[in-house]
Amino acid sequence: MTQQSGGRRVVTNIALSLDGRYAKPEDPRDMSWVMPYAVTDVARDHLTSLWESATTALLGRVNAEGFLGFWPTVIGMEGADPRDEGFAKWLVESDKVVLSSTLREAPWERTTLADGPTAQVVAELKTTEGADILVLSSASVIKALLAADQVDRLALTVFPVTLGGGPRLFDDGLPAGQWTLVSQSAGEHGTLALVYDRVR
């Protein structure tokens, strides 16, 4: 387990279209474009490699509701892929931090609510004990961390579709910086899994 000097590693993971979008323009919650690719071996192995070295999941409220509403149901599901079940168990058993200004009480076990600037919450989290902090597909959280130059490892799955519009992950005005490619893999349907580490 490699640790950054001065704290835990912040690892972000998100799926992107070829034109750099993470959601459809007309309905950001419609993730049907992701599904054919998310169940490929390369995508499943990619996610497994990320959660195996993490002890904390960091999510925005909307993603927390989606992830924590669905993934626990995979545990013990007939025919479930062992990698999916492994991730589901990790998500249930790991410490979770959910960024929310509206929730007053966490409806999930092992969950802490944080109502504050993302960069500040993460800076404090990095000083605590534990391994990687994994940000799971929460675009608003990842964008805030990129803007604050707090992402240590950037993990992307790139799917061979163009959405033709919708929100982009990489906004203009991000801090200039260099990244090094630490792993790359390609799989069925043209799915790409890429992992970059921030050069500091």
C-alpha atoms as one frame of an Amber mdcrd trajectory, in Angstrom:
protein
   0.000   0.000   0.000   1.717   3.124  -1.239   0.892   6.237   0.731   1.471
   9.818  -0.251   3.689  11.761   2.087   1.527  13.841   4.375  -1.600  11.724
   4.272  -3.764   9.171   2.570  -4.144   8.903  -1.187  -7.263  10.360  -2.836
  -8.380   8.129  -5.717 -11.216   9.197  -8.015 -13.065   6.907 -10.412 -15.548
   7.880 -13.109 -16.820   6.703 -16.504 -16.497   9.025 -19.496 -17.742   9.015
 -23.066 -15.274   9.530 -25.920 -16.315  13.182 -26.058 -15.445  13.650 -22.391
 -18.941  13.640 -20.870 -20.029  11.833 -17.735 -23.790  12.240 -18.219 -26.356
  12.695 -20.941 -27.472  16.271 -21.646 -31.210  15.654 -21.286 -31.156  13.453
 -18.175 -27.968  13.342 -16.062 -29.335  10.430 -14.026 -29.855   8.211 -17.103
 -26.810   5.958 -17.038 -28.118   3.453 -19.602 -25.221   4.378 -21.908 -22.795
   3.036 -19.276 -24.389  -0.341 -18.645 -23.155  -2.398 -21.654 -19.574  -1.445
 -20.770 -19.717  -1.433 -16.957 -20.233  -5.215 -16.916 -17.179  -6.005 -19.048
 -14.230  -7.820 -17.512 -11.963  -4.811 -17.946 -14.395  -2.486 -16.123 -14.982
  -4.969 -13.293 -11.269  -5.678 -12.860 -10.553  -1.929 -12.935 -13.006  -1.220
 -10.101 -11.707  -4.186  -8.098  -8.145  -2.865  -8.315  -9.341   0.441  -6.858
 -11.435  -0.706  -3.909  -8.985  -3.401  -2.816  -6.530  -0.707  -1.668  -9.161
   1.635  -0.175 -10.698   1.823   3.289 -13.007   4.815   2.811 -15.657   5.578
   0.189 -16.413   9.240  -0.487 -19.657  10.089  -2.271 -21.964  12.956  -2.985
 -25.537  12.558  -1.712 -27.114  11.677  -5.079 -24.531   9.000  -5.809 -24.729
   7.694  -2.267 -28.468   7.167  -2.666 -27.910   5.334  -5.946 -24.917   3.240
  -4.904 -26.165   2.377  -1.422 -29.674   1.709  -2.680 -28.460  -0.823  -5.250
 -25.155  -2.456  -4.332 -26.146  -4.107  -1.019 -28.810  -6.045  -2.975 -26.051
  -7.709  -5.030 -24.719  -9.573  -1.970 -26.022 -13.126  -2.221 -27.794 -12.412
  -5.515 -28.094 -15.548  -7.661 -25.673 -15.429 -10.564 -23.871 -12.304  -9.347
 -20.336 -11.864 -10.635 -17.912 -12.435  -7.729 -16.227  -9.093  -8.485 -19.553
  -7.277  -8.184 -20.331  -9.087  -4.943 -16.847  -8.267  -3.645 -17.354  -4.577
  -4.342 -20.811  -4.653  -2.765 -19.430  -6.193   0.430 -16.582  -3.676   0.515
 -19.027  -0.785   0.097 -21.258  -2.008   2.920 -18.362  -2.747   5.292 -16.101
   0.230   4.578 -16.282   3.646   6.187 -18.336   6.010   4.061 -18.310   9.799
   3.986 -21.245  11.431   2.222 -21.084  15.114   1.313 -24.511  16.643   1.790
 -25.998  19.937   2.873 -29.542  18.500   3.075 -29.270  15.185   4.933 -29.416
  15.514   8.709 -29.070  11.813   9.504 -27.276   9.091   7.552 -29.657   6.308
   6.488 -26.707   3.951   5.950 -24.462   2.119   8.395 -20.811   3.128   8.871
 -21.561   6.500   7.279 -20.512   9.991   8.307 -22.220  13.045   6.833 -20.067
  16.042   5.939 -21.513  19.472   5.217 -18.653  21.697   4.149 -16.402  22.562
   1.219 -15.245  19.363  -0.482 -11.567  20.342  -0.437 -11.686  21.038   3.298
 -13.502  17.789   4.099 -10.951  15.796   2.112  -7.956  17.627   3.587  -9.214
  16.672   7.060  -9.966  13.101   5.970  -6.409  12.698   4.656  -5.021  13.306
   8.143  -6.962  10.362   9.622  -5.862   6.730   9.785  -6.561   4.464   6.840
  -5.628   3.572   3.283  -6.950   5.061   0.030  -9.991   7.323  -0.044 -12.021
   6.236  -3.077 -14.383   8.736  -4.711 -17.002   6.715  -6.564 -18.333   8.405
  -9.712 -19.505  11.538  -7.862 -18.756  14.108 -10.556 -19.340  17.199  -8.405
 -16.931  15.860  -5.778 -14.290  14.876  -8.345 -14.551  18.254 -10.107 -14.048
  20.087  -6.807 -11.026  17.927  -5.968  -9.492  18.442  -9.413  -9.967  22.207
  -9.046  -8.212  22.073  -5.651  -5.450  19.796  -7.030  -6.269  17.166  -4.393
  -6.551  14.109  -6.654  -3.596  11.759  -6.218  -4.831   9.004  -8.536  -7.252
   9.574 -11.420  -8.995   6.412 -12.634 -11.135   6.540 -15.754 -13.146   4.075
 -17.773 -13.660   5.397 -21.281 -16.569   3.967 -23.232 -16.759   4.116 -27.054
 -19.836   6.313 -27.299 -20.297  10.009 -27.929 -23.078  11.718 -25.996 -23.044
  14.910 -28.074 -23.548  17.139 -25.069 -23.902  17.067 -21.324 -21.544  17.981
 -18.499 -17.786  17.539 -18.884 -15.456  16.326 -16.161 -12.544  18.590 -17.057
 -13.563  22.243 -16.876 -11.467  25.124 -18.122  -9.358  26.710 -15.411  -8.124
  23.543 -13.719  -4.618  23.796 -12.236  -1.966  22.887 -14.790  -0.223  19.673
 -13.911   1.389  16.480 -15.103   0.125  12.930 -14.701   1.858   9.619 -15.224
   0.043   6.591 -16.657   0.331   3.703 -14.197  -2.004   1.194 -15.845  -4.014
   0.748 -19.009  -6.211  -2.048 -20.254  -8.651  -2.520 -23.105 -11.561  -4.912
 -23.205 -14.648  -6.039 -25.027 -16.750  -3.432 -26.840 -13.703  -1.145 -26.855
 -13.836  -0.346 -23.150 -10.659   1.350 -21.867  -9.529   1.475 -18.236  -6.884
   4.095 -17.500  -5.190   4.997 -14.219  -3.025   8.095 -13.805  -1.022   9.302
 -10.793  -0.481  12.986 -10.161   3.159  14.022 -10.474   3.990  16.374  -7.608
